[in-house]
mmCIF file of C-alpha atoms and ligand atoms in Angstrom:
data_model
loop_
_atom_site.group_PDB
_atom_site.id
_atom_site.type_symbol
_atom_site.label_atom_id
_atom_site.label_comp_id
_atom_site.label_asym_id
_atom_site.label_seq_id
_atom_site.Cartn_x
_atom_site.Cartn_y
_atom_site.Cartn_z
ATOM 1 C CA MET K 1 -16.724 -172.470 57.394
ATOM 2 C CA LYS K 2 -16.902 -175.625 59.480
ATOM 3 C CA PRO K 3 -17.039 -178.913 57.554
ATOM 4 C CA LYS K 4 -20.344 -180.661 56.935
ATOM 5 C CA PHE K 5 -20.961 -184.051 58.507
ATOM 6 C CA VAL K 6 -23.659 -186.598 57.632
ATOM 7 C CA VAL K 7 -25.021 -189.406 59.798
ATOM 8 C CA THR K 8 -27.191 -192.051 58.114
ATOM 9 C CA GLY K 9 -29.524 -193.582 60.656
ATOM 10 C CA GLY K 10 -29.052 -190.373 62.652
ATOM 11 C CA ALA K 11 -32.524 -190.567 64.211
ATOM 12 C CA GLY K 12 -31.784 -194.000 65.629
ATOM 13 C CA PHE K 13 -30.578 -194.604 69.139
ATOM 14 C CA ILE K 14 -26.880 -194.917 68.250
ATOM 15 C CA GLY K 15 -27.030 -192.390 65.400
ATOM 16 C CA SER K 16 -28.660 -189.718 67.551
ATOM 17 C CA ALA K 17 -26.050 -190.250 70.269
ATOM 18 C CA LEU K 18 -23.395 -189.733 67.618
ATOM 19 C CA VAL K 19 -25.085 -186.544 66.408
ATOM 20 C CA ARG K 20 -25.100 -185.195 69.981
ATOM 21 C CA THR K 21 -21.436 -186.139 70.402
ATOM 22 C CA LEU K 22 -20.452 -184.436 67.144
ATOM 23 C CA LEU K 23 -22.226 -181.238 68.165
ATOM 24 C CA ALA K 24 -20.741 -181.350 71.668
ATOM 25 C CA GLU K 25 -17.293 -181.718 70.098
ATOM 26 C CA GLY K 26 -17.809 -178.584 68.035
ATOM 27 C CA ALA K 27 -19.313 -179.748 64.738
ATOM 28 C CA GLY K 28 -20.960 -176.932 62.855
ATOM 29 C CA ARG K 29 -23.246 -178.608 60.366
ATOM 30 C CA VAL K 30 -24.695 -182.091 60.844
ATOM 31 C CA ALA K 31 -27.129 -183.603 58.374
ATOM 32 C CA VAL K 32 -29.156 -186.678 59.264
ATOM 33 C CA VAL K 33 -30.448 -189.176 56.714
ATOM 34 C CA ASP K 34 -33.112 -191.463 58.162
ATOM 35 C CA ASN K 35 -36.257 -193.057 56.737
ATOM 36 C CA LEU K 36 -37.674 -193.342 60.280
ATOM 37 C CA ALA K 37 -38.240 -197.087 59.836
ATOM 38 C CA SER K 38 -36.892 -197.623 63.331
ATOM 39 C CA GLY K 39 -35.517 -194.185 64.201
ATOM 40 C CA HIS K 40 -37.556 -191.408 65.825
ATOM 41 C CA LEU K 41 -37.332 -187.652 65.338
ATOM 42 C CA ALA K 42 -37.875 -187.371 69.100
ATOM 43 C CA ASN K 43 -34.356 -188.764 69.530
ATOM 44 C CA LEU K 44 -33.048 -185.522 68.007
ATOM 45 C CA GLU K 45 -35.348 -183.200 69.918
ATOM 46 C CA GLN K 46 -32.606 -181.625 72.067
ATOM 47 C CA VAL K 47 -30.473 -180.789 69.035
ATOM 48 C CA GLN K 48 -33.044 -180.182 66.317
ATOM 49 C CA ASP K 49 -32.005 -176.559 65.775
ATOM 50 C CA HIS K 50 -28.496 -177.669 64.852
ATOM 51 C CA VAL K 51 -29.414 -180.576 62.607
ATOM 52 C CA GLU K 52 -30.614 -180.730 59.018
ATOM 53 C CA THR K 53 -32.917 -183.751 58.871
ATOM 54 C CA HIS K 54 -33.652 -185.608 55.637
ATOM 55 C CA VAL K 55 -36.362 -188.256 55.808
ATOM 56 C CA THR K 56 -34.765 -190.265 53.041
ATOM 57 C CA ASP K 57 -34.107 -193.922 52.288
ATOM 58 C CA ILE K 58 -30.466 -194.900 51.795
ATOM 59 C CA ARG K 59 -31.465 -196.777 48.632
ATOM 60 C CA ASP K 60 -32.225 -193.454 46.934
ATOM 61 C CA TYR K 61 -28.954 -192.672 45.150
ATOM 62 C CA ASP K 62 -29.950 -189.260 43.752
ATOM 63 C CA GLU K 63 -31.059 -187.929 47.125
ATOM 64 C CA LEU K 64 -27.930 -189.221 48.849
ATOM 65 C CA ARG K 65 -25.636 -187.793 46.242
ATOM 66 C CA GLU K 66 -27.151 -184.362 46.763
ATOM 67 C CA ILE K 67 -27.109 -184.554 50.577
ATOM 68 C CA PHE K 68 -23.523 -185.855 50.621
ATOM 69 C CA THR K 69 -22.194 -183.078 48.379
ATOM 70 C CA GLY K 70 -19.781 -180.923 50.354
ATOM 71 C CA ALA K 71 -19.575 -183.364 53.286
ATOM 72 C CA GLN K 72 -16.220 -184.206 54.807
ATOM 73 C CA PHE K 73 -17.257 -187.298 56.789
ATOM 74 C CA ILE K 74 -20.201 -189.668 56.625
ATOM 75 C CA TRP K 75 -21.080 -192.089 59.391
ATOM 76 C CA HIS K 76 -23.170 -194.859 57.885
ATOM 77 C CA LEU K 77 -25.330 -196.310 60.652
ATOM 78 C CA ALA K 78 -28.632 -196.788 58.817
ATOM 79 C CA ALA K 79 -29.595 -200.471 58.716
ATOM 80 C CA ILE K 80 -32.322 -202.964 59.473
ATOM 81 C CA PRO K 81 -30.841 -204.555 62.581
ATOM 82 C CA SER K 82 -31.585 -207.786 64.427
ATOM 83 C CA VAL K 83 -30.386 -211.324 63.898
ATOM 84 C CA PRO K 84 -33.839 -212.929 64.364
ATOM 85 C CA ARG K 85 -35.576 -210.395 62.115
ATOM 86 C CA SER K 86 -33.126 -211.205 59.314
ATOM 87 C CA ILE K 87 -34.016 -214.890 59.676
ATOM 88 C CA ALA K 88 -37.786 -214.340 59.851
ATOM 89 C CA ASP K 89 -37.828 -211.853 56.955
ATOM 90 C CA PRO K 90 -34.504 -211.795 55.088
ATOM 91 C CA VAL K 91 -35.445 -209.774 51.987
ATOM 92 C CA PRO K 92 -35.786 -206.267 53.500
ATOM 93 C CA SER K 93 -32.622 -206.508 55.570
ATOM 94 C CA HIS K 94 -30.685 -207.873 52.601
ATOM 95 C CA ASP K 95 -31.852 -204.982 50.462
ATOM 96 C CA VAL K 96 -31.172 -202.232 52.989
ATOM 97 C CA ASN K 97 -28.027 -203.604 54.582
ATOM 98 C CA ILE K 98 -26.274 -204.672 51.386
ATOM 99 C CA ASN K 99 -27.745 -202.642 48.518
ATOM 100 C CA GLY K 100 -28.285 -199.602 50.731
ATOM 101 C CA THR K 101 -24.694 -199.716 51.961
ATOM 102 C CA PHE K 102 -23.395 -200.050 48.408
ATOM 103 C CA ASN K 103 -25.490 -197.027 47.493
ATOM 104 C CA VAL K 104 -24.108 -194.972 50.400
ATOM 105 C CA LEU K 105 -20.539 -195.799 49.366
ATOM 106 C CA ARG K 106 -21.207 -195.059 45.696
ATOM 107 C CA ALA K 107 -22.874 -191.733 46.475
ATOM 108 C CA ALA K 108 -20.086 -190.824 48.937
ATOM 109 C CA HIS K 109 -17.461 -191.569 46.323
ATOM 110 C CA ASP K 110 -19.275 -189.617 43.614
ATOM 111 C CA ALA K 111 -19.810 -186.689 45.986
ATOM 112 C CA LYS K 112 -16.077 -186.707 46.787
ATOM 113 C CA VAL K 113 -16.547 -187.283 50.489
ATOM 114 C CA GLU K 114 -13.293 -187.642 52.429
ATOM 115 C CA ARG K 115 -14.157 -190.645 54.596
ATOM 116 C CA VAL K 116 -17.041 -193.000 55.439
ATOM 117 C CA VAL K 117 -17.181 -194.683 58.853
ATOM 118 C CA TYR K 118 -19.331 -197.802 58.654
ATOM 119 C CA ALA K 119 -21.254 -199.474 61.475
ATOM 120 C CA ALA K 120 -20.289 -203.125 61.089
ATOM 121 C CA SER K 121 -21.303 -205.837 63.558
ATOM 122 C CA SER K 122 -19.646 -208.187 66.012
ATOM 123 C CA SER K 123 -22.086 -210.814 64.739
ATOM 124 C CA ALA K 124 -19.708 -211.279 61.770
ATOM 125 C CA TYR K 125 -17.393 -213.357 63.983
ATOM 126 C CA GLY K 126 -20.018 -216.006 64.744
ATOM 127 C CA ASP K 127 -18.956 -218.576 67.340
ATOM 128 C CA THR K 128 -15.205 -218.597 67.836
ATOM 129 C CA GLU K 129 -13.171 -221.108 69.820
ATOM 130 C CA VAL K 130 -11.206 -218.334 71.460
ATOM 131 C CA LEU K 131 -12.239 -215.199 73.343
ATOM 132 C CA PRO K 132 -11.810 -212.268 73.087
ATOM 133 C CA LYS K 133 -12.509 -211.900 69.394
ATOM 134 C CA ILE K 134 -9.773 -210.173 67.471
ATOM 135 C CA GLU K 135 -9.954 -208.538 64.062
ATOM 136 C CA SER K 136 -7.599 -211.085 62.448
ATOM 137 C CA MET K 137 -10.026 -213.995 63.075
ATOM 138 C CA THR K 138 -11.786 -215.534 60.094
ATOM 139 C CA PRO K 139 -15.435 -214.463 60.161
ATOM 140 C CA HIS K 140 -18.180 -217.107 60.464
ATOM 141 C CA PRO K 141 -21.522 -215.329 60.087
ATOM 142 C CA LYS K 142 -24.420 -217.408 61.474
ATOM 143 C CA SER K 143 -27.349 -215.331 60.219
ATOM 144 C CA PRO K 144 -28.344 -213.217 57.213
ATOM 145 C CA TYR K 145 -27.829 -210.085 59.341
ATOM 146 C CA ALA K 146 -24.271 -211.092 60.240
ATOM 147 C CA LEU K 147 -23.463 -211.852 56.612
ATOM 148 C CA GLN K 148 -25.056 -208.631 55.357
ATOM 149 C CA LYS K 149 -23.000 -206.558 57.764
ATOM 150 C CA LEU K 150 -19.856 -208.420 56.727
ATOM 151 C CA VAL K 151 -20.576 -207.768 53.051
ATOM 152 C CA GLY K 152 -20.793 -204.073 53.934
ATOM 153 C CA GLU K 153 -17.321 -204.278 55.473
ATOM 154 C CA TYR K 154 -15.934 -205.924 52.363
ATOM 155 C CA TYR K 155 -17.556 -203.267 50.219
ATOM 156 C CA CYS K 156 -15.961 -200.559 52.361
ATOM 157 C CA ASN K 157 -12.577 -202.140 51.867
ATOM 158 C CA LEU K 158 -13.142 -202.460 48.114
ATOM 159 C CA PHE K 159 -14.184 -198.843 47.815
ATOM 160 C CA THR K 160 -10.935 -197.867 49.490
ATOM 161 C CA GLU K 161 -8.795 -200.218 47.409
ATOM 162 C CA ASN K 162 -10.506 -199.780 44.040
ATOM 163 C CA PHE K 163 -11.945 -196.292 44.121
ATOM 164 C CA GLY K 164 -9.825 -194.402 46.642
ATOM 165 C CA LEU K 165 -12.713 -193.589 49.011
ATOM 166 C CA GLU K 166 -11.428 -193.660 52.593
ATOM 167 C CA THR K 167 -13.475 -196.006 54.773
ATOM 168 C CA VAL K 168 -13.188 -197.328 58.321
ATOM 169 C CA ALA K 169 -15.432 -200.141 59.582
ATOM 170 C CA LEU K 170 -16.256 -200.510 63.276
ATOM 171 C CA ARG K 171 -17.696 -203.799 64.491
ATOM 172 C CA PHE K 172 -20.189 -202.688 67.133
ATOM 173 C CA PHE K 173 -20.526 -205.047 70.099
ATOM 174 C CA ASN K 174 -24.085 -205.054 71.539
ATOM 175 C CA VAL K 175 -24.560 -201.344 72.037
ATOM 176 C CA TYR K 176 -26.983 -200.242 74.759
ATOM 177 C CA GLY K 177 -28.048 -197.044 76.463
ATOM 178 C CA PRO K 178 -30.691 -194.323 76.566
ATOM 179 C CA ARG K 179 -33.187 -194.158 73.671
ATOM 180 C CA GLN K 180 -32.834 -197.784 72.576
ATOM 181 C CA ASP K 181 -36.370 -198.600 71.491
ATOM 182 C CA PRO K 182 -37.855 -201.496 73.472
ATOM 183 C CA SER K 183 -41.123 -201.642 71.519
ATOM 184 C CA SER K 184 -40.360 -204.536 69.159
ATOM 185 C CA PRO K 185 -39.748 -208.227 69.845
ATOM 186 C CA TYR K 186 -36.529 -207.623 67.866
ATOM 187 C CA SER K 187 -35.354 -204.885 70.236
ATOM 188 C CA GLY K 188 -31.947 -205.160 71.883
ATOM 189 C CA VAL K 189 -32.088 -207.294 74.996
ATOM 190 C CA LEU K 190 -31.059 -204.565 77.440
ATOM 191 C CA SER K 191 -33.845 -202.243 76.293
ATOM 192 C CA LEU K 192 -36.271 -205.113 76.941
ATOM 193 C CA PHE K 193 -34.691 -205.711 80.351
ATOM 194 C CA MET K 194 -35.218 -202.033 81.266
ATOM 195 C CA LYS K 195 -38.848 -202.191 80.224
ATOM 196 C CA HIS K 196 -39.478 -205.350 82.250
ATOM 197 C CA LEU K 197 -37.619 -204.074 85.278
ATOM 198 C CA LEU K 198 -39.615 -200.860 85.505
ATOM 199 C CA ALA K 199 -42.894 -202.699 84.839
ATOM 200 C CA ARG K 200 -41.912 -205.283 87.496
ATOM 201 C CA THR K 201 -42.353 -208.157 85.024
ATOM 202 C CA SER K 202 -39.996 -211.033 84.233
ATOM 203 C CA PRO K 203 -38.105 -211.104 80.932
ATOM 204 C CA THR K 204 -37.786 -214.290 78.893
ATOM 205 C CA LEU K 205 -34.227 -215.443 78.347
ATOM 206 C CA PHE K 206 -33.682 -217.522 75.222
ATOM 207 C CA GLY K 207 -31.752 -220.646 76.240
ATOM 208 C CA ASP K 208 -30.120 -220.940 79.644
ATOM 209 C CA GLY K 209 -29.316 -217.226 79.956
ATOM 210 C CA ASN K 210 -25.621 -217.975 80.194
ATOM 211 C CA GLN K 211 -24.830 -216.639 76.746
ATOM 212 C CA SER K 212 -22.542 -213.646 77.176
ATOM 213 C CA ARG K 213 -22.137 -210.304 75.474
ATOM 214 C CA ASP K 214 -19.677 -207.425 75.468
ATOM 215 C CA PHE K 215 -22.309 -204.791 76.205
ATOM 216 C CA THR K 216 -20.988 -201.409 75.102
ATOM 217 C CA TYR K 217 -22.364 -198.084 76.221
ATOM 218 C CA VAL K 218 -23.680 -195.921 73.409
ATOM 219 C CA GLU K 219 -21.652 -192.815 74.288
ATOM 220 C CA ASP K 220 -18.413 -194.799 74.185
ATOM 221 C CA VAL K 221 -19.319 -196.070 70.732
ATOM 222 C CA ALA K 222 -20.210 -192.552 69.569
ATOM 223 C CA MET K 223 -16.824 -191.247 70.702
ATOM 224 C CA LEU K 224 -15.045 -194.065 68.878
ATOM 225 C CA CYS K 225 -17.005 -193.242 65.722
ATOM 226 C CA LEU K 226 -15.651 -189.719 65.896
ATOM 227 C CA LYS K 227 -12.089 -190.943 66.391
ATOM 228 C CA ALA K 228 -12.428 -193.355 63.462
ATOM 229 C CA ALA K 229 -13.217 -190.423 61.196
ATOM 230 C CA ARG K 230 -10.452 -188.176 62.494
ATOM 231 C CA THR K 231 -7.517 -190.581 62.747
ATOM 232 C CA PRO K 232 -5.181 -190.354 59.758
ATOM 233 C CA GLY K 233 -3.677 -193.405 58.045
ATOM 234 C CA VAL K 234 -6.379 -195.984 58.860
ATOM 235 C CA ALA K 235 -8.383 -196.026 55.622
ATOM 236 C CA GLY K 236 -9.561 -199.494 54.628
ATOM 237 C CA ARG K 237 -9.252 -200.834 58.174
ATOM 238 C CA MET K 238 -11.774 -202.590 60.421
ATOM 239 C CA TYR K 239 -11.802 -202.335 64.256
ATOM 240 C CA ASN K 240 -13.745 -203.835 67.104
ATOM 241 C CA ALA K 241 -15.971 -201.313 68.841
ATOM 242 C CA GLY K 242 -16.488 -203.025 72.175
ATOM 243 C CA ASN K 243 -15.901 -202.467 75.831
ATOM 244 C CA GLY K 244 -13.640 -205.474 76.271
ATOM 245 C CA GLY K 245 -15.710 -207.155 79.006
ATOM 246 C CA ARG K 246 -18.323 -209.900 78.972
ATOM 247 C CA TYR K 247 -21.462 -210.523 81.016
ATOM 248 C CA THR K 248 -24.068 -213.263 80.801
ATOM 249 C CA LEU K 249 -27.733 -212.329 80.549
ATOM 250 C CA ASN K 250 -28.308 -213.971 83.924
ATOM 251 C CA GLU K 251 -25.629 -211.743 85.465
ATOM 252 C CA ILE K 252 -27.051 -208.557 83.974
ATOM 253 C CA TRP K 253 -30.593 -209.365 85.034
ATOM 254 C CA ALA K 254 -29.306 -210.066 88.559
ATOM 255 C CA MET K 255 -27.465 -206.711 88.631
ATOM 256 C CA LEU K 256 -30.576 -204.871 87.513
ATOM 257 C CA GLN K 257 -32.802 -206.538 90.095
ATOM 258 C CA GLN K 258 -30.302 -205.607 92.774
ATOM 259 C CA MET K 259 -30.206 -201.972 91.616
ATOM 260 C CA GLU K 260 -33.975 -201.780 91.874
ATOM 261 C CA GLY K 261 -34.237 -203.892 95.017
ATOM 262 C CA VAL K 262 -36.689 -206.337 93.444
ATOM 263 C CA SER K 263 -36.857 -210.075 92.913
ATOM 264 C CA LEU K 264 -38.176 -211.090 89.510
ATOM 265 C CA PRO K 265 -36.859 -214.508 88.470
ATOM 266 C CA PRO K 266 -36.533 -214.650 84.668
ATOM 267 C CA LEU K 267 -38.503 -217.011 82.462
ATOM 268 C CA TYR K 268 -36.572 -219.273 80.118
ATOM 269 C CA GLY K 269 -37.526 -220.117 76.527
ATOM 270 C CA PRO K 270 -35.980 -222.110 73.692
ATOM 271 C CA PRO K 271 -32.632 -220.863 72.303
ATOM 272 C CA ARG K 272 -32.849 -218.465 69.384
ATOM 273 C CA ALA K 273 -31.770 -219.498 65.859
ATOM 274 C CA GLY K 274 -28.617 -217.757 64.645
ATOM 275 C CA ASP K 275 -27.642 -216.718 68.180
ATOM 276 C CA VAL K 276 -23.951 -216.394 68.974
ATOM 277 C CA ARG K 277 -23.060 -218.005 72.312
ATOM 278 C CA ASP K 278 -20.341 -215.692 73.620
ATOM 279 C CA SER K 279 -19.109 -212.326 72.492
ATOM 280 C CA GLN K 280 -16.215 -210.245 73.765
ATOM 281 C CA ALA K 281 -14.046 -207.744 71.935
ATOM 282 C CA ASP K 282 -10.297 -207.516 71.883
ATOM 283 C CA THR K 283 -10.020 -203.738 71.994
ATOM 284 C CA THR K 284 -6.248 -203.478 71.553
ATOM 285 C CA ALA K 285 -6.270 -202.263 67.954
ATOM 286 C CA ALA K 286 -9.005 -199.693 68.551
ATOM 287 C CA ALA K 287 -7.201 -198.474 71.679
ATOM 288 C CA THR K 288 -3.732 -198.213 70.193
ATOM 289 C CA GLU K 289 -4.602 -197.051 66.678
ATOM 290 C CA LEU K 290 -7.746 -194.962 67.249
ATOM 291 C CA GLY K 291 -7.346 -193.978 70.904
ATOM 292 C CA HIS K 292 -10.481 -195.880 72.002
ATOM 293 C CA ALA K 293 -10.940 -195.448 75.758
ATOM 294 C CA PRO K 294 -14.389 -196.556 76.995
ATOM 295 C CA ARG K 295 -15.458 -194.482 79.983
ATOM 296 C CA PHE K 296 -18.490 -196.399 81.210
ATOM 297 C CA THR K 297 -18.262 -199.513 83.345
ATOM 298 C CA MET K 298 -21.167 -201.939 83.061
ATOM 299 C CA GLU K 299 -22.636 -200.695 86.295
ATOM 300 C CA GLN K 300 -22.357 -197.017 85.332
ATOM 301 C CA GLY K 301 -23.865 -197.709 81.922
ATOM 302 C CA LEU K 302 -26.764 -199.679 83.389
ATOM 303 C CA ARG K 303 -27.442 -196.989 85.999
ATOM 304 C CA SER K 304 -27.550 -194.132 83.515
ATOM 305 C CA THR K 305 -29.636 -196.185 81.077
ATOM 306 C CA LEU K 306 -32.074 -197.091 83.830
ATOM 307 C CA ALA K 307 -32.335 -193.451 84.877
ATOM 308 C CA TRP K 308 -33.275 -192.488 81.339
ATOM 309 C CA TYR K 309 -35.939 -195.194 80.985
ATOM 310 C CA ARG K 310 -37.408 -194.232 84.329
ATOM 311 C CA ASN K 311 -38.144 -190.768 82.969
ATOM 312 C CA ALA K 312 -39.110 -191.814 79.440
ATOM 313 C CA THR K 313 -42.444 -193.191 78.327
ATOM 314 C CA VAL K 314 -41.678 -196.680 77.084
HETATM 315 C C1 LIG M 1 -26.383 -208.915 67.428
HETATM 316 C C2 LIG M 1 -24.914 -208.535 67.403
HETATM 317 C C3 LIG M 1 -24.753 -207.069 67.663
HETATM 318 C C4 LIG M 1 -25.650 -206.271 66.726
HETATM 319 C C5 LIG M 1 -27.090 -206.688 66.942
HETATM 320 C C6 LIG M 1 -28.032 -205.936 66.004
HETATM 321 C C7 LIG M 1 -23.809 -210.567 68.229
HETATM 322 C C8 LIG M 1 -22.931 -211.127 69.268
HETATM 323 N N1 LIG M 1 -24.163 -209.280 68.410
HETATM 324 O O1 LIG M 1 -26.822 -208.793 68.725
HETATM 325 O O2 LIG M 1 -23.404 -206.689 67.439
HETATM 326 O O3 LIG M 1 -25.512 -204.918 66.968
HETATM 327 O O4 LIG M 1 -27.166 -208.063 66.633
HETATM 328 O O5 LIG M 1 -29.338 -206.352 66.154
HETATM 329 O O6 LIG M 1 -24.163 -211.193 67.253
HETATM 330 N N2 LIG M 1 -32.395 -212.350 74.212
HETATM 331 C C9 LIG M 1 -33.166 -212.933 75.206
HETATM 332 N N3 LIG M 1 -34.440 -212.462 75.403
HETATM 333 C C10 LIG M 1 -34.968 -211.447 74.648
HETATM 334 C C11 LIG M 1 -34.156 -210.870 73.643
HETATM 335 C C12 LIG M 1 -32.877 -211.355 73.454
HETATM 336 O O7 LIG M 1 -32.742 -213.855 75.891
HETATM 337 O O8 LIG M 1 -36.124 -211.078 74.876
HETATM 338 C C13 LIG M 1 -31.030 -212.857 74.027
HETATM 339 C C14 LIG M 1 -30.687 -213.244 72.606
HETATM 340 O O9 LIG M 1 -31.084 -214.569 72.321
HETATM 341 C C15 LIG M 1 -29.171 -213.052 72.619
HETATM 342 C C16 LIG M 1 -28.956 -211.885 73.585
HETATM 343 O O10 LIG M 1 -30.147 -211.781 74.347
HETATM 344 O O11 LIG M 1 -28.521 -214.186 73.122
HETATM 345 C C17 LIG M 1 -28.732 -210.564 72.891
HETATM 346 O O12 LIG M 1 -29.738 -210.408 71.915
HETATM 347 P P1 LIG M 1 -29.924 -209.040 71.105
HETATM 348 O O13 LIG M 1 -29.988 -207.917 72.044
HETATM 349 O O14 LIG M 1 -31.040 -209.240 70.138
HETATM 350 O O15 LIG M 1 -28.570 -208.875 70.347
HETATM 351 P P2 LIG M 1 -27.605 -209.926 69.532
HETATM 352 O O16 LIG M 1 -28.414 -210.763 68.634
HETATM 353 O O17 LIG M 1 -26.634 -210.527 70.464
#
C-alpha cells in the first residue's frame, strides 16, 4: 500500500498546489487538515476524489493525532499569515502559529510520523545589511508574524534534537500564483495586483514602491516541499525556499501593465509597519542539498497567474 501523506492548510493556495503536486508525483493517499479560515474547498475541486478532507483546527490535538496515525510525511502549512494582520490583531496568529505548530509537532511525534516539513517564512530574517539572505544569518524578526514563524522553526529543530522527530523547515519567500485569495486587505500583494489589473484600477503601494521581494512561483515551492520530505540526512535543517531573484513592486506593476497593454499609474500610501525593505534568497543550500531547481521565471509565473485570474471569479 502507498504511504499516507497529510497536508495541514491543504485547502489554502500553497497547500492545495502541494496536494496537486503530490498526486501528480504518484501519491496514493493524501489527507488535508484545514479549518477553512482562509482556505477554500474549491481549491481542491480538481482532486477531491483523491483527497480525504478534514475540516479541523490544528489546535485540536486529539483530532490531529488520529488523522496523523499511519502517515509517513506531514507538510505543515496551516497558519494565520500576514505581517500587518499580526500587528493589528496579534492574539489569533500567536495562538495558531505557535501553539498550533507545537500541537502539530507533538501529534506527529506521538503518531510516529517519519518527517514533518514546516512552512517557515523569509520574514524571519528582517532587514539584513547584505543580500541575498543566507540561512546562516542571525534572524531579526520585525513583526509578531515573523517571530511566530521563527519560533515554529526552533520548535521543529527541538523536536528533532530532543524527541527524534525528523523535521525540515523551509523559509518561503513571497509565494504567488493561481488561487491566491485577493479578497482581504491582508492578501499577498501579487494577488491584489492581479485583481487591480483585470479591473483596470490602480493598486496602492505602501511607501515608494521600491521595496523588493523574491517572488516565488507556487509550483516551484510545492516541488521543493516534496524534495524536503524525500531527501535523506537533512532532519533538523532549515532552507530558503526562494527563486533567488528580486523585483521591486514598481517593476512588477510595470511588467503587468505592459503584459495587459494598459497604463494605470499606481497610488502611493504610507509605508507599512513591520515591513521588510528588501528580500532575496540565497538558494545554494536548497539547490545543492535538496535539488531545488525553480522552473518559472518571473515573467512566466506572472503570465500563468494572470491567465488563471482572468478565468476565475475574483
Ligand atoms: C511576508 C513574508 C513572506 C510571507 C508573508 C505571509 C517578508 C519579506 N516576506 O510577506 O515570506 O509568506 O509575509 O503573509 O517578510 N504591499 C503594497 N500594497 C498592498 C499590499 C502590500 O504595497 O496593497 C506591499 C507591502 O507593504 C510589502 C509588499 O507589498 O512591502 C509585499 O507584501 P505582502 O504581499 O503582504 O507580503 P510580505 O509582507 O512581504
